Coordinates of C-alpha atoms in Angstrom, one line a residue:
X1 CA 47.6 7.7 -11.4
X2 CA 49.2 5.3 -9.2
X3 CA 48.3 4.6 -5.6
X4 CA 50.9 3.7 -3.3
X5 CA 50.2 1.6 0.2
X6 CA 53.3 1.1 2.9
X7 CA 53.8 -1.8 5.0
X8 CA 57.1 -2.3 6.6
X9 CA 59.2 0.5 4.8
X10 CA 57.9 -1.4 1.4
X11 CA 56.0 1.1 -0.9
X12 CA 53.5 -1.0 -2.9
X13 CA 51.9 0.2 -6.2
X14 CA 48.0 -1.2 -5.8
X15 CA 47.1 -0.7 -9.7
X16 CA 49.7 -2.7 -10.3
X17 CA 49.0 -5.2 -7.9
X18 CA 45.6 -5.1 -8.7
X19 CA 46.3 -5.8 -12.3
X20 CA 48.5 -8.6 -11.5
X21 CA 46.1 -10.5 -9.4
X22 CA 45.6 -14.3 -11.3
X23 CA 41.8 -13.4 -9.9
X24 CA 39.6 -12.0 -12.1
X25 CA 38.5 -8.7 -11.1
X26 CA 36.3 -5.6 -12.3
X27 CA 35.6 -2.3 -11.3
X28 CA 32.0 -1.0 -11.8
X29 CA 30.1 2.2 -11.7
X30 CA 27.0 2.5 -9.4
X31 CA 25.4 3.3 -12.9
X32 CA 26.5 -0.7 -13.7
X33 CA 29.4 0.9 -16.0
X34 CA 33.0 -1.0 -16.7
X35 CA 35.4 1.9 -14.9
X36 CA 38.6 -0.8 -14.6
X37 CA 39.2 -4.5 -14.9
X38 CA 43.0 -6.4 -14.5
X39 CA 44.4 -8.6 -16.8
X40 CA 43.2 -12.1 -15.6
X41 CA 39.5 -10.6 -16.4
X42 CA 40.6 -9.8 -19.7
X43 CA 42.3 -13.3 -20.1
X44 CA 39.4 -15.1 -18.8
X45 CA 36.5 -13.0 -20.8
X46 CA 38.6 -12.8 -24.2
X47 CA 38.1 -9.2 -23.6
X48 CA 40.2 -5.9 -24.5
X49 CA 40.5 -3.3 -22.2
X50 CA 40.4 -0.3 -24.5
X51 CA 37.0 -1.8 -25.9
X52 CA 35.0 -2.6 -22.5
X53 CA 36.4 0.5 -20.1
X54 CA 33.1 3.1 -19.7
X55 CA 30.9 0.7 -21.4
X56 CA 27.5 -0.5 -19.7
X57 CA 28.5 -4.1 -18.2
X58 CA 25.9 -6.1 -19.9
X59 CA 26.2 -4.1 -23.3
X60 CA 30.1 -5.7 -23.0
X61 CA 29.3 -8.3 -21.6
X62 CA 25.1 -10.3 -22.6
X63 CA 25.6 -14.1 -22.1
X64 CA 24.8 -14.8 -25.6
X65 CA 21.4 -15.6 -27.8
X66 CA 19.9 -18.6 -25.6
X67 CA 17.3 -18.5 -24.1
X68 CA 19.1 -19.1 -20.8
X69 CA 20.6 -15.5 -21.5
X70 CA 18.3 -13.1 -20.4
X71 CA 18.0 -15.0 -16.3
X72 CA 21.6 -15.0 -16.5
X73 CA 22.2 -11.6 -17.2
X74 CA 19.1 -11.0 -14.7
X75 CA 21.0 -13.2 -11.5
X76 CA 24.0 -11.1 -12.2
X77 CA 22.2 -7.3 -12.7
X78 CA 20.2 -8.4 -8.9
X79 CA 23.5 -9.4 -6.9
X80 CA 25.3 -5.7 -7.7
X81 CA 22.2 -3.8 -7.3
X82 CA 21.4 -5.4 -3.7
X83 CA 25.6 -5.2 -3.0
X84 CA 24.6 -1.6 -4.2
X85 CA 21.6 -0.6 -2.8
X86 CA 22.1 -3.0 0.5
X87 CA 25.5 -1.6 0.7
X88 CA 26.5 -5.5 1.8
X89 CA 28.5 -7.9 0.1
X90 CA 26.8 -10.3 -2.3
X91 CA 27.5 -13.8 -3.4
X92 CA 26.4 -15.6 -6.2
X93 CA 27.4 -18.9 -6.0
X94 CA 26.8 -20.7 -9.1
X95 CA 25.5 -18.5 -12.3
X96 CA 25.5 -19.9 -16.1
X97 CA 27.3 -16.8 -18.2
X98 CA 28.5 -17.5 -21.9
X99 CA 31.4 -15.7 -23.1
X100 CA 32.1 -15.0 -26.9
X101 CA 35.5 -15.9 -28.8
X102 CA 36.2 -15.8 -32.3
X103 CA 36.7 -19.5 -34.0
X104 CA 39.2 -20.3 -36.6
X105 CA 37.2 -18.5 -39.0
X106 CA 37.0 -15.4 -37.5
X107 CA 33.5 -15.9 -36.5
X108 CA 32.0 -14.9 -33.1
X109 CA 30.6 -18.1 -31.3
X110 CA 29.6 -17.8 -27.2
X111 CA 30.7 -20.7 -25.0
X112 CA 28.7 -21.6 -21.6
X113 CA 30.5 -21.1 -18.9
X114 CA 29.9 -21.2 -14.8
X115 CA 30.9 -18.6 -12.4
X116 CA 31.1 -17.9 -8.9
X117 CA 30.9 -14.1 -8.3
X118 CA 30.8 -12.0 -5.2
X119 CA 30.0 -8.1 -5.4
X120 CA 31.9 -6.1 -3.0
X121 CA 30.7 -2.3 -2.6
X122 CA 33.0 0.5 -2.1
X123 CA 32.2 3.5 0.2
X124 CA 33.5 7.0 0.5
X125 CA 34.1 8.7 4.0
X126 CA 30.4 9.5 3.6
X127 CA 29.2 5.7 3.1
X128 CA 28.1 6.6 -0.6
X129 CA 28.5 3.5 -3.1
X130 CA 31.0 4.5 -5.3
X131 CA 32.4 1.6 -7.0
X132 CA 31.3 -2.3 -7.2
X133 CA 34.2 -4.7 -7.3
X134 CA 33.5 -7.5 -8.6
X135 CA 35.1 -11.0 -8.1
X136 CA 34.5 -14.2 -10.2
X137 CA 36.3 -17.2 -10.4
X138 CA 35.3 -19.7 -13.1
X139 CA 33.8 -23.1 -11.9
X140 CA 33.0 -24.5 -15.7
X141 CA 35.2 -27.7 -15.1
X142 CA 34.1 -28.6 -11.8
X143 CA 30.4 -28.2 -12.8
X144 CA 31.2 -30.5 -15.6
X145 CA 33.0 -32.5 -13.5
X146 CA 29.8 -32.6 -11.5
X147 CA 27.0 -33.3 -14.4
X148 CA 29.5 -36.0 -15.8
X149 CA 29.0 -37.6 -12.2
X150 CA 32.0 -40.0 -13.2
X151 CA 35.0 -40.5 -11.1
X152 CA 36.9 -41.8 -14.2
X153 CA 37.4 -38.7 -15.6
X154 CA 40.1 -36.0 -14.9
X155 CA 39.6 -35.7 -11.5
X156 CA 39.8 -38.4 -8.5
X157 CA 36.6 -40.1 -6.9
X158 CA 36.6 -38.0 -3.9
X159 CA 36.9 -34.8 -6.3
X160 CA 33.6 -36.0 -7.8
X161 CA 32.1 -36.6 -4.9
X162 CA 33.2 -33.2 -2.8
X163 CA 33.0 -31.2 -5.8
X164 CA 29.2 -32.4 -6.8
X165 CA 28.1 -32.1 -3.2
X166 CA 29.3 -28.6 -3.0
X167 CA 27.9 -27.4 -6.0
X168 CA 24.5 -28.9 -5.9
X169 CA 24.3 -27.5 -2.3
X170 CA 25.6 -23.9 -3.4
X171 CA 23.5 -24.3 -6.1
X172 CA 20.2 -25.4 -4.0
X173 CA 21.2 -22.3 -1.6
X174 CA 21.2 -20.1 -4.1
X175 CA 17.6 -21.0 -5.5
X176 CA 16.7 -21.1 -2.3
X177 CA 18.0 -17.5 -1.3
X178 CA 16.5 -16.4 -4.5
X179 CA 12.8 -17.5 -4.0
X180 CA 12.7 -16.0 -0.5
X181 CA 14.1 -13.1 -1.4
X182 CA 11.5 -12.9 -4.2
X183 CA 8.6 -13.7 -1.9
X184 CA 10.4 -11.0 0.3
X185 CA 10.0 -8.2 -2.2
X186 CA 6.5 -9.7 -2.9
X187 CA 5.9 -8.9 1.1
X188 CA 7.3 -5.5 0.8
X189 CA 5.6 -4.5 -2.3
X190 CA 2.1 -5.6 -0.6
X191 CA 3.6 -3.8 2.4
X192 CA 4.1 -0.3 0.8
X193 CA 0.9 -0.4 -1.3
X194 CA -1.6 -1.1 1.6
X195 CA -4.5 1.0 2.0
X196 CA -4.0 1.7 5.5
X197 CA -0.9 2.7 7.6
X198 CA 1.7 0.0 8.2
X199 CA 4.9 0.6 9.9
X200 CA 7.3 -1.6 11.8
X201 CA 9.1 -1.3 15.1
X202 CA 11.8 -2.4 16.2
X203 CA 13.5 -3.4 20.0
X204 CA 11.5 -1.4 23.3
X205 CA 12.5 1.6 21.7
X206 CA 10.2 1.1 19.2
X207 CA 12.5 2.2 16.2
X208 CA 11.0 2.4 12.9
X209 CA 12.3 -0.2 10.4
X210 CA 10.0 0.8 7.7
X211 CA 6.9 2.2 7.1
X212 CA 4.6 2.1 4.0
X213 CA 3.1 5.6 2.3
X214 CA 0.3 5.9 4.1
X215 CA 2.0 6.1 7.2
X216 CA 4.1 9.1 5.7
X217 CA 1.1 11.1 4.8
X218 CA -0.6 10.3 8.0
X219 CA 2.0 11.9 10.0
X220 CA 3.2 14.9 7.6
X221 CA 6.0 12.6 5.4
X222 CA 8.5 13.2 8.1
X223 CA 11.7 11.0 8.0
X224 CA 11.0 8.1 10.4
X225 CA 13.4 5.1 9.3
X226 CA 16.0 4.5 12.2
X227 CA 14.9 6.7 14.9
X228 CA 12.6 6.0 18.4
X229 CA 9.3 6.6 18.1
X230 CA 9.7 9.0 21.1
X231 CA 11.9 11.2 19.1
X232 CA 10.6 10.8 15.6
X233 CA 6.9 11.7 17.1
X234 CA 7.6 13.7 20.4
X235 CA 3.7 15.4 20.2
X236 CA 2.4 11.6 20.9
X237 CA 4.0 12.5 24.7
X238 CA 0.9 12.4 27.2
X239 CA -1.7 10.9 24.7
X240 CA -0.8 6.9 26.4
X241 CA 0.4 5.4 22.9
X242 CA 4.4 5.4 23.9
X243 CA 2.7 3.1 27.0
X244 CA 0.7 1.3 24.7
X245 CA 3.6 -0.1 22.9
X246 CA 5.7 -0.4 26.0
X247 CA 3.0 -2.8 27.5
X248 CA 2.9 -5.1 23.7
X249 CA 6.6 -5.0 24.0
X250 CA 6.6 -6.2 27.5
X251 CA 3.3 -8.6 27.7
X252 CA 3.5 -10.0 24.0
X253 CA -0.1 -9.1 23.9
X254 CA -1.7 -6.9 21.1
X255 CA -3.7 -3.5 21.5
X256 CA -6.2 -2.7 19.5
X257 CA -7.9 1.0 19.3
X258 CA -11.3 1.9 17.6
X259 CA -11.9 5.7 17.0
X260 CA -8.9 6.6 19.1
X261 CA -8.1 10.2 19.1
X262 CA -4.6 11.4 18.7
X263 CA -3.1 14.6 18.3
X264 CA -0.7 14.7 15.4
X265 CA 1.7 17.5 13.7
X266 CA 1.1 17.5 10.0
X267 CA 3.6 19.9 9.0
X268 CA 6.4 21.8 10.9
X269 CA 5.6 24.4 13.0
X270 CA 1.7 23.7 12.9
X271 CA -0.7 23.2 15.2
X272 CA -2.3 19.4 16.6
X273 CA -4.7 18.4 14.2
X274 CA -7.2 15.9 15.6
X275 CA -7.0 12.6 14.0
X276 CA -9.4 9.9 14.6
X277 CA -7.9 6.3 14.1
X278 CA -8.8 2.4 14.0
X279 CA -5.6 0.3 15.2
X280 CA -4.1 -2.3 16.2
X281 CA -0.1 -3.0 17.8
X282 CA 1.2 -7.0 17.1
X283 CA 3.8 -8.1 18.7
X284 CA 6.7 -9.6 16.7
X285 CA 8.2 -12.3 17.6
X286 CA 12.0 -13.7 16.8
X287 CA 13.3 -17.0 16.6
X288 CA 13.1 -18.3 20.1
X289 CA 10.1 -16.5 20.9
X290 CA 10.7 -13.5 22.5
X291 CA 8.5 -10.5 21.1
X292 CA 11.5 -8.1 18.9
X293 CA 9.3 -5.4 17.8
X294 CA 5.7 -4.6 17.2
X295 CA 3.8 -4.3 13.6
X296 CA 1.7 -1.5 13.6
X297 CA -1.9 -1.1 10.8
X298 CA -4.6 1.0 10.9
X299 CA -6.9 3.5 9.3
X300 CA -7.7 6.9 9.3
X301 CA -11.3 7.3 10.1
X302 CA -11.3 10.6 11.2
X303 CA -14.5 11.4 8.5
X304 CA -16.2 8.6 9.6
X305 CA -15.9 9.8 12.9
X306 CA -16.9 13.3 12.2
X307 CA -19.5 11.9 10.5
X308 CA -20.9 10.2 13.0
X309 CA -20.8 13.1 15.7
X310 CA -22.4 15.3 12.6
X311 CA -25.1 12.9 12.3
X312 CA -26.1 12.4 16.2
X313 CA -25.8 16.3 16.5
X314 CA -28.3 16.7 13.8
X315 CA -30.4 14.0 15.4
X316 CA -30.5 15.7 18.6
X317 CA -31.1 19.3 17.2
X318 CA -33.9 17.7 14.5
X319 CA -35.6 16.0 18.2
X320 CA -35.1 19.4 19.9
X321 CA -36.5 21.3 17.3
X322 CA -39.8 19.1 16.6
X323 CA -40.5 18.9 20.2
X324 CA -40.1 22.9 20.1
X325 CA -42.3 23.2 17.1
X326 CA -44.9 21.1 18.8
X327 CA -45.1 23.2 21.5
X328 CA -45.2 26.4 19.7
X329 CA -48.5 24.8 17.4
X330 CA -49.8 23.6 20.7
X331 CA -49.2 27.2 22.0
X332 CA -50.9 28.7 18.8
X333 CA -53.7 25.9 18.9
X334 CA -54.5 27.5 22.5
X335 CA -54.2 31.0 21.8
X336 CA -56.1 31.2 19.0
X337 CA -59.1 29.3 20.7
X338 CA -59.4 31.7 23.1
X339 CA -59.7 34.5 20.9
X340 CA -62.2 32.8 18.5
X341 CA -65.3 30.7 19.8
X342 CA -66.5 30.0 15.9
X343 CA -65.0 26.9 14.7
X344 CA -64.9 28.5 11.3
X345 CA -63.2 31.7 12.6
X346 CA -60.8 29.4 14.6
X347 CA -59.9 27.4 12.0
X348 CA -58.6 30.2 9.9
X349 CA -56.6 32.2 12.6
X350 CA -55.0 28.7 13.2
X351 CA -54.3 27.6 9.6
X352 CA -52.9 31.5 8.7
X353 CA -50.6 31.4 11.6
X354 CA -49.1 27.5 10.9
X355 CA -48.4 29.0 7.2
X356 CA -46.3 31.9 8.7
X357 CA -44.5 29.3 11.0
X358 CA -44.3 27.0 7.7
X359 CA -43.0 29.9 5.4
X360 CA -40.2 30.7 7.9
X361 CA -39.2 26.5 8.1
X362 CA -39.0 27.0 4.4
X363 CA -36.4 29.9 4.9
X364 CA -34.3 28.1 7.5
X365 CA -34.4 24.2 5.0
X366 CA -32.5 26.2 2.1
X367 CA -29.6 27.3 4.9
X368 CA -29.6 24.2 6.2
X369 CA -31.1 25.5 9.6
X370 CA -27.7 27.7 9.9
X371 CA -30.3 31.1 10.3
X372 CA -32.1 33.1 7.7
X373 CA -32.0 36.8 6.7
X374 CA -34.2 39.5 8.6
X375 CA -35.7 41.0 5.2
X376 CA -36.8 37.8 3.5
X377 CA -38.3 36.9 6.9
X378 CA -40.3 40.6 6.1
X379 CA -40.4 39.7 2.4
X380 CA -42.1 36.5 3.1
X381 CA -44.8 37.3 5.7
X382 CA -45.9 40.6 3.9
X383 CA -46.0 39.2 -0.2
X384 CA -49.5 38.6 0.2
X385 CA -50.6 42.3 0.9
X386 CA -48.7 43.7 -2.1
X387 CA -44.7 44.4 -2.8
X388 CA -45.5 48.0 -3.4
X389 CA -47.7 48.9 -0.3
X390 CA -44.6 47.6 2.1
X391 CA -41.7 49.6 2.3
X392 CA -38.9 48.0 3.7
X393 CA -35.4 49.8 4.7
X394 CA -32.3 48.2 6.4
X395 CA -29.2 46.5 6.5
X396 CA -29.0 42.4 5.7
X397 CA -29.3 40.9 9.2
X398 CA -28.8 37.1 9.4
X399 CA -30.8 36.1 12.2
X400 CA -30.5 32.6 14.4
X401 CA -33.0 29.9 13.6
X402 CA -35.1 30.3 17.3
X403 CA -34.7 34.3 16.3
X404 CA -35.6 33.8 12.7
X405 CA -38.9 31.5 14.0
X406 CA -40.3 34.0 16.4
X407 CA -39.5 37.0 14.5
X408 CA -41.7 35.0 11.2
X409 CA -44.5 34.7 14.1
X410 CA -44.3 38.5 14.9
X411 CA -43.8 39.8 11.5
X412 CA -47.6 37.2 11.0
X413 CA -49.6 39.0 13.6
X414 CA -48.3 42.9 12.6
X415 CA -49.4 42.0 8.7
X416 CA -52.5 40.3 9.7
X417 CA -53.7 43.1 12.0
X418 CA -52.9 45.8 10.0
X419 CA -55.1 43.9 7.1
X420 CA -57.7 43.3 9.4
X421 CA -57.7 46.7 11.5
X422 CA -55.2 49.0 10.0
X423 CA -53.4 50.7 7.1
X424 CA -53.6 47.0 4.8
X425 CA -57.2 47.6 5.5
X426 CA -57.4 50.4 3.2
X427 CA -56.7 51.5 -0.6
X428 CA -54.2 53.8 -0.2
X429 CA -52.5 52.1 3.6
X430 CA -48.9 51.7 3.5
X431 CA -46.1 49.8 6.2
X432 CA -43.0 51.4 6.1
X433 CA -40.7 49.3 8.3
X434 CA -36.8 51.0 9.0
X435 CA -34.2 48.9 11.0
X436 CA -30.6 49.4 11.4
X437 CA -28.0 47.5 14.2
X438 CA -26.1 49.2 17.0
X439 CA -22.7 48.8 19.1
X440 CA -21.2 46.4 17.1
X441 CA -19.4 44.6 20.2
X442 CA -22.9 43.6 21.4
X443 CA -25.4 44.2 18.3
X444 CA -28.5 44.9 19.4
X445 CA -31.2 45.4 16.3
X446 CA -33.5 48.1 16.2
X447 CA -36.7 48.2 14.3
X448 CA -40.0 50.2 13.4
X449 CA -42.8 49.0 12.3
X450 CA -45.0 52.2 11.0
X451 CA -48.3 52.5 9.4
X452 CA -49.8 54.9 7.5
X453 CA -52.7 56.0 5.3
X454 CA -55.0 53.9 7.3
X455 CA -58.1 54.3 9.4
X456 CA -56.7 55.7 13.4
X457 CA -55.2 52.9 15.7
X458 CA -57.3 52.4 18.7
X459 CA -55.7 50.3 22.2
X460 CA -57.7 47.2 22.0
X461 CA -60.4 47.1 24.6
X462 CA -58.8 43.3 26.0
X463 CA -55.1 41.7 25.1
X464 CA -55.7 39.0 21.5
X465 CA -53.4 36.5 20.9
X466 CA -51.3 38.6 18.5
X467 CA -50.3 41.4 20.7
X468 CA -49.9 38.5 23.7
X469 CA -47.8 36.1 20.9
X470 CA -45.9 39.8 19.7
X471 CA -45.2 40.4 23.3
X472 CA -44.0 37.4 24.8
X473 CA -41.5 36.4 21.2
X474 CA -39.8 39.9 22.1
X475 CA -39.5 39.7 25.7
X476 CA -39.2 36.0 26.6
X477 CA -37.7 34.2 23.3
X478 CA -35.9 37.2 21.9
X479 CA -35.0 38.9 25.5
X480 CA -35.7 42.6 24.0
X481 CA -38.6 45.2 24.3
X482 CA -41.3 46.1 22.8
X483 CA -43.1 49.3 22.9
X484 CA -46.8 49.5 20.7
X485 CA -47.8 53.3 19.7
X486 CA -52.0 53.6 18.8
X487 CA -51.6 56.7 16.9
X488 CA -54.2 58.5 15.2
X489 CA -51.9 57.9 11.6
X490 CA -51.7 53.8 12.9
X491 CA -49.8 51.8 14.3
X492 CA -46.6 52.2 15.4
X493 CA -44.6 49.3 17.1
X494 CA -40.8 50.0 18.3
X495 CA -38.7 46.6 18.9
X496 CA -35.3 46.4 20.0
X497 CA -33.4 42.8 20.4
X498 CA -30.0 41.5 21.5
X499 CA -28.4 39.5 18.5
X500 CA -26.1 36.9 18.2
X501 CA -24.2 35.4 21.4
X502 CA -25.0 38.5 23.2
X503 CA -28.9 37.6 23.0
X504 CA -30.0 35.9 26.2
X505 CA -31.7 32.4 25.4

């Protein structure tokens, strides 16, 4: 199909004019496939056209067995993929590429040859790459001209010397070029594989230039490259960090942040998470000084952070409960001297009543002091009298750890009375204890403790420590009531207590 162009009421075919360039030229495929060449290519590559079209360029075209071959084919395969991937023009000024001809005997032999090529890519309304164009023009003589060094050959003094000179300065560009843009993909590839977050900035808009993986999965993998921070991350608005980077960009002075909270959206639609991060915002600096953009690296230590708070919070509530504990021994120390003069007598009231305040530590370690359940509270303080001379009947309640301790102390003095005084302190005694929890808006637990099949209960002729220690657990600590029944079948004591938030303190 031919393509026509108009200039000046002339219609000219370009196929045609492309093919009758005297400049080599080729047309390649993003996918580095040969889609057209003109005829001065073919001339100047010993090439036919029916044999090279939709063929991979370096399957047509390899520079040859040497050991040179493989970097040439590489200098040539790295200018069209930058032309392609940059989307910019690229130049290679000198590059060794041996061509194959057949000699007199029909044998394929590959002369070295020089080339200068430039890559040209070619965009669709869309700015998609779709074709390469590539330009070469074939320096061989003047880079022999140049090695030779001698004025006495085919060309004049002053071509020697301007022809030399320009090579060996294309040439030394050319290396140069190449080893910085190989330390520059050495930078990148550091850059993108950091363990932390690394983006860059760019102008006091602070538009991202590129930013590394960790930075994607720190802020939800949103697509960042080219716009303002302002509008790539609006939800930063009101936490100071726009300000932050307004004040490097202006001062030329770096901020660094340790533990900084920030408020980020993971995911579309979602709420803030809180993210804990360590920081720091370097200015950039161009040429003449002036700060261009701002380098941004960190890490996320929001589980250090968390952590930290975790830790302190059990530190405090470890302090808050041993000074608690202390008091409650000292409590029991006091109490139980009061009722028992005997040393001997003391010291067993005193050691039975730490064991029920040890059993119910036990219960709250193996929840990790989030609260323990009302039965094995029961189960615990009444396994020494016998599983089948307790009855117990209720619901699972999971009880707070102050509850959970003061119900342990309570549940102590009911068994150890009724084994002293009561139905435990005969053969056939029983405890049958019922509970059940009402209004569920504000739960409030209801329990009986009932004896039976023991000797009458009789109202004690002065207050012990148990019925003090019973009473002032369920009135003070718990903040519910008590009510204590001396029946002539036993004991019956009625308690009813607030749970959960609704329970005052």
């Amino acid at each position: 199909m031919k393509v026509l162009a108009k200039s000046g009421g002339l219609s000219v075919d370009l196929a045609s004019a492309f093919d009758a360039s005297p400049n080599p030229y080729v047309l390649i495929t993003p996918d580095l496939h040969i889609a057209g060449v003109n005829q001065a290519y073919l001339d100047v590559t010993n090439s036919d056209r029916d044999a090279i079209i939709g063929q991979p360029l370096f399957a047509a075209f390899d520079s040859g067995p040497g050991e040179e071959a493989p970097e040439n084919v590489r200098q040539v395969r790295a200018s069209l993929e930058k032309a392609r991937d940059t989307r910019q023009r690229d130049h290679l000024a000198l590059v060794k590429y041996s061509i194959s001809h057949r000699d007199a005997d029909g044998r394929e032999v590959f002369e070295d040859r020089y080339w200068s090529a430039t890559h040209t890519p070619m965009l669709d309304d869309q700015g998609e790459v779709v074709f390469l164009l590539q330009h070469t023009t074939d320096i061989t003589e003047l880079q022999h001209l140049r090695e030779r060094g001698s004025p006495r050959q085919s060309a004049s003094a002053l071509d020697s010397m301007l022809g030399g000179a320009v090579l060996g300065r294309a040439a030394q560009v050319q290396e140069d070029n190449r080893r910085l843009e190989t330390e520059r993909r050495r930078l990148v590839e550091m850059f993108m594989q950091a363990p932390g977050f690394v983006a860059v900035l760019d102008g006091p808009d602070h538009v991202f230039q590129m930013h590394n993986p960790a930075y994607a999965q720190l802020i939800g993998h949103r697509d960042l490259t080219g716009k303002p921070i302002r509008d790539a991350l609006p939800e930063l608005a009101g936490q100071g960090y726009y300000e932050f980077l307004d004040t490097v960009f202006v001062t030329g002075e770096p901020h660094e942040g340790r533990g900084s909270l920030v408020q980020l959206q993971r995911t579309p639609g979602a709420p803030l998470e809180n993210v804990f991060l360590n920081f720091i915002y370097q200015p950039i600096r161009d040429a003449d000084g002036q700060v261009a953009g701002i380098f941004v690296q960190g890490h996320d230590v929001t589980e250090t952070v968390v952590s930290a708070e975790r830790q302190k919070l059990m530190i405090d509530e470890l302090n808050h409960r041993v000074k608690n504990t202390l008091a409650t021994v000292q409590s029991i120390a006091m109490q139980t001297a009061r009722s028992h003069a005997d040393p001997g007598t003391f010291a067993a009231g005193f050691q039975a009543r730490l064991m029920a305040l040890s059993h119910t530590h036990d219960l709250l370690t193996r929840s990790h002091w989030e609260g323990a359940d009302l039965r094995a509270i029961l189960e615990h303080e009444t396994e020494a009298h016998g599983p089948h001379r307790i009855s117990l009947n209720g619901p699972p309640v999971a009880l707070e750890p102050a509850a959970a301790l003061s119900f342990g102390m309570i549940f102590h003095e009911l068994a150890t009375n009724a084994a002293k005084y009561g139905a435990l302190s005969a053969p056939d005694g029983r405890i049958l204890v019922d509970w059940g929890v009402a209004d569920q808006s504000s739960p409030v637990l209801h329990l009986t403790w009932r004896e039976i099949g023991g000797p009458p209960a009789t109202p004690p002729t002065r207050r012990g420590f148990g019925s003090r220690l019973i009473e002032r657990n369920i009135r003070h600590d718990l903040a519910g009531e008590v009510k204590l029944e001396y029946a002539e079948t036993g004991l019956c004591a009625e308690l009813s207590v607030p749970l959960g938030a609704e329970r005052a303190s």
